Amino acid sequence: MKTLTLNKINGVQGTVHLPGSKSISNRVLLLAALAQGETQISNLLHSDDIEHMLNALTALGVSYQLSDCKSKCVVQGLGGLFKHPAPLELFLGNAGTAMRPLTAALAASNVDVTLTGEPRMYERPIGHLVDALRQLGADIDYLQQDGFPPLRIRGKALQAGRISIDGSISSQFLTAVLMIAPLLPADSEIDIIGDLVSKPYIDITLALMSRFGVEVENQNYQRFVIRGQQQYQSPGHWLVEGDASSASYFLAAAAIGGSIKVTGIGKHAVQGDIRFADALEAMGATVEWGDDYISVTRNQLNGIDRDYNAIPDAAMTIATTALFAKGPTLIRNVYNWRVKETDRLHAMATELRKVGAEIEEGDDYIKVTPPAVIQHASIATYNDHRMAMCFSMLAFADCGVTIEDPDCTRKTFPQYFEVFSGLAI
Ligand SMILES: O=C(O)C1=C[C@@H](OP(=O)(O)O)[C@@H](O)[C@H](O)C1
Ligand SMILES: C=C(OP(=O)(O)O)C(=O)O
């Protein structure tokens, strides 16, 4: 297995032009495909998760042209749902932002599709989404284990009306249903069962739908009302914001040992993960916000105790930043870390213990108490891009760190380690 050893760095400094947001890239590609008209996308992310969406769109007959190292994409909209009656198999890797929205869009389309993925995708639940779509009349079968991909979808015209969806495991299920609701033959009311997790991702969905001409009535994240028989209209040009989750690694590195400006996101960004900067500020770092940048400068860091349900991806970076803070850090309300690329609560606890931290792993929280002296370790990454990226903070330890399978960052940030190493001074 390939490994990467990061030797001790004394500091970091510089500016990072962020790659496009994964969440926005895959949403825009799907909405552009369903919309009336041509959409010219720039700063599209180029990574595995986006490739899976692009490959699926190709197989479904959507035409698009990529240019500028795949950072630009011109999509010819279908002006409605997919039509591909011949049987198809679509491989979606471990991309939640492809699997979940495509499940809904395909269930409502004239298609006969099998959705497959990497082994971990078959352990990531999708039952709450399938249950919701079945209330609309969808014909979806589980091919292996009930409640999990792979799925066989025999798409058809769905009904509309009042449905309920469990929001306690993933917001992506609601995102998926919201995205198809305007294309249904009548109005929809979607009631949320349980506490909706990862709420800011719903804000991203609603903001993008609005730019494609569809408004949703959001009743306090408990009920959503959408008019039926609508069509998405291309907004023409679309500039994808920088990826706020990817920004977290650079901002944290600055908070620990230097000064970094990230561009492509700023105080008006639609991604909830920009609020990661607030957590760094609460730990003691100095944060400056611009319209198109966030910059962070080091300071003495102190451990903090917070609820991170709204920013589960960026919260992983807090866990490793905590090693450089004074006192313990508590990351609360992240139960759904357990159903992401790996069981992130367990993986994080296991790997942080290897460097000497004292860890308390709860059902839905992790408490990190930094060691007096950080030990060198070879960090297993569990095929989880965020495990690899957030453990790069250990490059600030005297002993450095070894990262196993560093190429797993290709899910969202193939060039991560080159960019990170380029900031060392
Ligand atoms: O909608 C999205 O783009 C995402 C929602 C979040 O998932 P959950 O809603 O499952 O927490 C997040 O972790 C994921 O990386 C991207
Ligand atoms: C949870 C993640 O991905 P996915 O979109 O596959 O859910 C992630 O990127 O941290």
PDB file of N, CA and C in Angstrom, residues 269-313:
ATOM      1  N   ALA A 269     -21.133  33.040   1.044  1.00  0.00           N
ATOM      2  CA  ALA A 269     -21.184  31.699   0.433  1.00  0.00           C
ATOM      3  C   ALA A 269     -22.410  30.932   0.918  1.00  0.00           C
ATOM      4  N   VAL A 270     -22.906  30.058   0.058  1.00  0.00           N
ATOM      5  CA  VAL A 270     -24.148  29.332   0.361  1.00  0.00           C
ATOM      6  C   VAL A 270     -23.858  28.060   1.187  1.00  0.00           C
ATOM      7  N   GLN A 271     -22.590  27.647   1.242  1.00  0.00           N
ATOM      8  CA  GLN A 271     -22.270  26.405   1.952  1.00  0.00           C
ATOM      9  C   GLN A 271     -22.154  26.617   3.468  1.00  0.00           C
ATOM     10  N   GLY A 272     -22.847  25.783   4.197  1.00  0.00           N
ATOM     11  CA  GLY A 272     -22.815  25.860   5.649  1.00  0.00           C
ATOM     12  C   GLY A 272     -21.430  25.657   6.227  1.00  0.00           C
ATOM     13  N   ASP A 273     -20.564  24.916   5.517  1.00  0.00           N
ATOM     14  CA  ASP A 273     -19.239  24.618   6.063  1.00  0.00           C
ATOM     15  C   ASP A 273     -18.347  25.849   6.218  1.00  0.00           C
ATOM     16  N   ILE A 274     -18.762  27.002   5.680  1.00  0.00           N
ATOM     17  CA  ILE A 274     -17.965  28.206   5.962  1.00  0.00           C
ATOM     18  C   ILE A 274     -17.980  28.513   7.464  1.00  0.00           C
ATOM     19  N   ARG A 275     -18.982  27.992   8.174  1.00  0.00           N
ATOM     20  CA  ARG A 275     -19.095  28.260   9.617  1.00  0.00           C
ATOM     21  C   ARG A 275     -17.994  27.538  10.416  1.00  0.00           C
ATOM     22  N   PHE A 276     -17.249  26.695   9.734  1.00  0.00           N
ATOM     23  CA  PHE A 276     -16.065  26.088  10.349  1.00  0.00           C
ATOM     24  C   PHE A 276     -15.123  27.178  10.853  1.00  0.00           C
ATOM     25  N   ALA A 277     -15.051  28.288  10.118  1.00  0.00           N
ATOM     26  CA  ALA A 277     -14.156  29.386  10.521  1.00  0.00           C
ATOM     27  C   ALA A 277     -14.574  29.948  11.876  1.00  0.00           C
ATOM     28  N   ASP A 278     -15.885  29.908  12.173  1.00  0.00           N
ATOM     29  CA  ASP A 278     -16.346  30.396  13.484  1.00  0.00           C
ATOM     30  C   ASP A 278     -15.805  29.506  14.607  1.00  0.00           C
ATOM     31  N   ALA A 279     -15.758  28.201  14.323  1.00  0.00           N
ATOM     32  CA  ALA A 279     -15.243  27.275  15.340  1.00  0.00           C
ATOM     33  C   ALA A 279     -13.764  27.565  15.603  1.00  0.00           C
ATOM     34  N   LEU A 280     -13.009  27.818  14.523  1.00  0.00           N
ATOM     35  CA  LEU A 280     -11.584  28.153  14.706  1.00  0.00           C
ATOM     36  C   LEU A 280     -11.441  29.446  15.507  1.00  0.00           C
ATOM     37  N   GLU A 281     -12.327  30.396  15.219  1.00  0.00           N
ATOM     38  CA  GLU A 281     -12.277  31.670  15.946  1.00  0.00           C
ATOM     39  C   GLU A 281     -12.574  31.433  17.433  1.00  0.00           C
ATOM     40  N   ALA A 282     -13.565  30.566  17.690  1.00  0.00           N
ATOM     41  CA  ALA A 282     -13.902  30.271  19.092  1.00  0.00           C
ATOM     42  C   ALA A 282     -12.734  29.572  19.790  1.00  0.00           C
ATOM     43  N   MET A 283     -11.910  28.858  19.017  1.00  0.00           N
ATOM     44  CA  MET A 283     -10.733  28.207  19.617  1.00  0.00           C
ATOM     45  C   MET A 283      -9.607  29.214  19.857  1.00  0.00           C
ATOM     46  N   GLY A 284      -9.703  30.372  19.205  1.00  0.00           N
ATOM     47  CA  GLY A 284      -8.688  31.402  19.460  1.00  0.00           C
ATOM     48  C   GLY A 284      -8.043  31.976  18.217  1.00  0.00           C
ATOM     49  N   ALA A 285      -8.273  31.372  17.041  1.00  0.00           N
ATOM     50  CA  ALA A 285      -7.619  31.858  15.817  1.00  0.00           C
ATOM     51  C   ALA A 285      -8.203  33.201  15.401  1.00  0.00           C
ATOM     52  N   THR A 286      -7.452  33.927  14.595  1.00  0.00           N
ATOM     53  CA  THR A 286      -7.941  35.200  14.072  1.00  0.00           C
ATOM     54  C   THR A 286      -8.500  34.951  12.671  1.00  0.00           C
ATOM     55  N   VAL A 287      -9.747  35.378  12.456  1.00  0.00           N
ATOM     56  CA  VAL A 287     -10.420  35.101  11.179  1.00  0.00           C
ATOM     57  C   VAL A 287     -10.821  36.419  10.539  1.00  0.00           C
ATOM     58  N   GLU A 288     -10.597  36.499   9.211  1.00  0.00           N
ATOM     59  CA  GLU A 288     -11.043  37.681   8.485  1.00  0.00           C
ATOM     60  C   GLU A 288     -11.896  37.232   7.303  1.00  0.00           C
ATOM     61  N   TRP A 289     -13.026  37.911   7.132  1.00  0.00           N
ATOM     62  CA  TRP A 289     -13.974  37.531   6.073  1.00  0.00           C
ATOM     63  C   TRP A 289     -14.011  38.575   4.972  1.00  0.00           C
ATOM     64  N   GLY A 290     -13.942  38.121   3.711  1.00  0.00           N
ATOM     65  CA  GLY A 290     -14.167  39.035   2.584  1.00  0.00           C
ATOM     66  C   GLY A 290     -15.321  38.527   1.745  1.00  0.00           C
ATOM     67  N   ASP A 291     -15.622  39.245   0.658  1.00  0.00           N
ATOM     68  CA  ASP A 291     -16.693  38.772  -0.223  1.00  0.00           C
ATOM     69  C   ASP A 291     -16.288  37.473  -0.902  1.00  0.00           C
ATOM     70  N   ASP A 292     -14.995  37.336  -1.214  1.00  0.00           N
ATOM     71  CA  ASP A 292     -14.557  36.137  -1.926  1.00  0.00           C
ATOM     72  C   ASP A 292     -13.330  35.487  -1.260  1.00  0.00           C
ATOM     73  N   TYR A 293     -13.172  35.716   0.011  1.00  0.00           N
ATOM     74  CA  TYR A 293     -12.068  35.028   0.698  1.00  0.00           C
ATOM     75  C   TYR A 293     -12.364  34.879   2.183  1.00  0.00           C
ATOM     76  N   ILE A 294     -11.676  33.930   2.785  1.00  0.00           N
ATOM     77  CA  ILE A 294     -11.619  33.824   4.253  1.00  0.00           C
ATOM     78  C   ILE A 294     -10.143  33.673   4.575  1.00  0.00           C
ATOM     79  N   SER A 295      -9.653  34.418   5.560  1.00  0.00           N
ATOM     80  CA  SER A 295      -8.261  34.181   5.939  1.00  0.00           C
ATOM     81  C   SER A 295      -8.186  33.948   7.443  1.00  0.00           C
ATOM     82  N   VAL A 296      -7.234  33.108   7.793  1.00  0.00           N
ATOM     83  CA  VAL A 296      -7.054  32.729   9.198  1.00  0.00           C
ATOM     84  C   VAL A 296      -5.588  32.883   9.558  1.00  0.00           C
ATOM     85  N   THR A 297      -5.350  33.358  10.770  1.00  0.00           N
ATOM     86  CA  THR A 297      -3.985  33.503  11.277  1.00  0.00           C
ATOM     87  C   THR A 297      -3.897  32.836  12.642  1.00  0.00           C
ATOM     88  N   ARG A 298      -2.754  32.246  12.888  1.00  0.00           N
ATOM     89  CA  ARG A 298      -2.553  31.454  14.112  1.00  0.00           C
ATOM     90  C   ARG A 298      -2.663  32.298  15.385  1.00  0.00           C
ATOM     91  N   ASN A 299      -2.957  31.564  16.426  1.00  0.00           N
ATOM     92  CA  ASN A 299      -3.003  32.151  17.757  1.00  0.00           C
ATOM     93  C   ASN A 299      -2.977  30.976  18.726  1.00  0.00           C
ATOM     94  N   GLN A 300      -2.864  31.244  19.998  1.00  0.00           N
ATOM     95  CA  GLN A 300      -2.991  30.160  20.983  1.00  0.00           C
ATOM     96  C   GLN A 300      -4.403  29.559  20.855  1.00  0.00           C
ATOM     97  N   LEU A 301      -4.501  28.239  20.664  1.00  0.00           N
ATOM     98  CA  LEU A 301      -5.817  27.599  20.512  1.00  0.00           C
ATOM     99  C   LEU A 301      -6.229  26.939  21.825  1.00  0.00           C
ATOM    100  N   ASN A 302      -7.523  27.032  22.110  1.00  0.00           N
ATOM    101  CA  ASN A 302      -8.086  26.354  23.289  1.00  0.00           C
ATOM    102  C   ASN A 302      -9.159  25.385  22.825  1.00  0.00           C
ATOM    103  N   GLY A 303      -9.296  24.285  23.546  1.00  0.00           N
ATOM    104  CA  GLY A 303     -10.338  23.321  23.205  1.00  0.00           C
ATOM    105  C   GLY A 303     -11.721  23.933  23.371  1.00  0.00           C
ATOM    106  N   ILE A 304     -12.688  23.484  22.569  1.00  0.00           N
ATOM    107  CA  ILE A 304     -14.065  23.989  22.706  1.00  0.00           C
ATOM    108  C   ILE A 304     -15.048  22.819  22.706  1.00  0.00           C
ATOM    109  N   ASP A 305     -16.252  23.103  23.143  1.00  0.00           N
ATOM    110  CA  ASP A 305     -17.317  22.097  23.249  1.00  0.00           C
ATOM    111  C   ASP A 305     -18.482  22.613  22.414  1.00  0.00           C
ATOM    112  N   ARG A 306     -18.803  21.919  21.286  1.00  0.00           N
ATOM    113  CA  ARG A 306     -19.830  22.433  20.365  1.00  0.00           C
ATOM    114  C   ARG A 306     -20.652  21.325  19.733  1.00  0.00           C
ATOM    115  N   ASP A 307     -21.815  21.724  19.254  1.00  0.00           N
ATOM    116  CA  ASP A 307     -22.673  20.858  18.449  1.00  0.00           C
ATOM    117  C   ASP A 307     -22.303  21.081  16.976  1.00  0.00           C
ATOM    118  N   TYR A 308     -21.914  20.018  16.279  1.00  0.00           N
ATOM    119  CA  TYR A 308     -21.462  20.157  14.886  1.00  0.00           C
ATOM    120  C   TYR A 308     -22.407  19.510  13.892  1.00  0.00           C
ATOM    121  N   ASN A 309     -23.671  19.312  14.307  1.00  0.00           N
ATOM    122  CA  ASN A 309     -24.611  18.637  13.410  1.00  0.00           C
ATOM    123  C   ASN A 309     -24.746  19.342  12.059  1.00  0.00           C
ATOM    124  N   ALA A 310     -24.593  20.663  12.062  1.00  0.00           N
ATOM    125  CA  ALA A 310     -24.788  21.428  10.826  1.00  0.00           C
ATOM    126  C   ALA A 310     -23.602  21.313   9.871  1.00  0.00           C
ATOM    127  N   ILE A 311     -22.425  20.954  10.399  1.00  0.00           N
ATOM    128  CA  ILE A 311     -21.228  20.910   9.524  1.00  0.00           C
ATOM    129  C   ILE A 311     -20.431  19.617   9.753  1.00  0.00           C
ATOM    130  N   PRO A 312     -21.068  18.471   9.507  1.00  0.00           N
ATOM    131  CA  PRO A 312     -20.412  17.204   9.865  1.00  0.00           C
ATOM    132  C   PRO A 312     -19.089  16.969   9.134  1.00  0.00           C
ATOM    133  N   ASP A 313     -18.958  17.438   7.899  1.00  0.00           N
ATOM    134  CA  ASP A 313     -17.729  17.148   7.143  1.00  0.00           C
ATOM    135  C   ASP A 313     -16.553  17.953   7.691  1.00  0.00           C
TER     136      ASP A 313
END
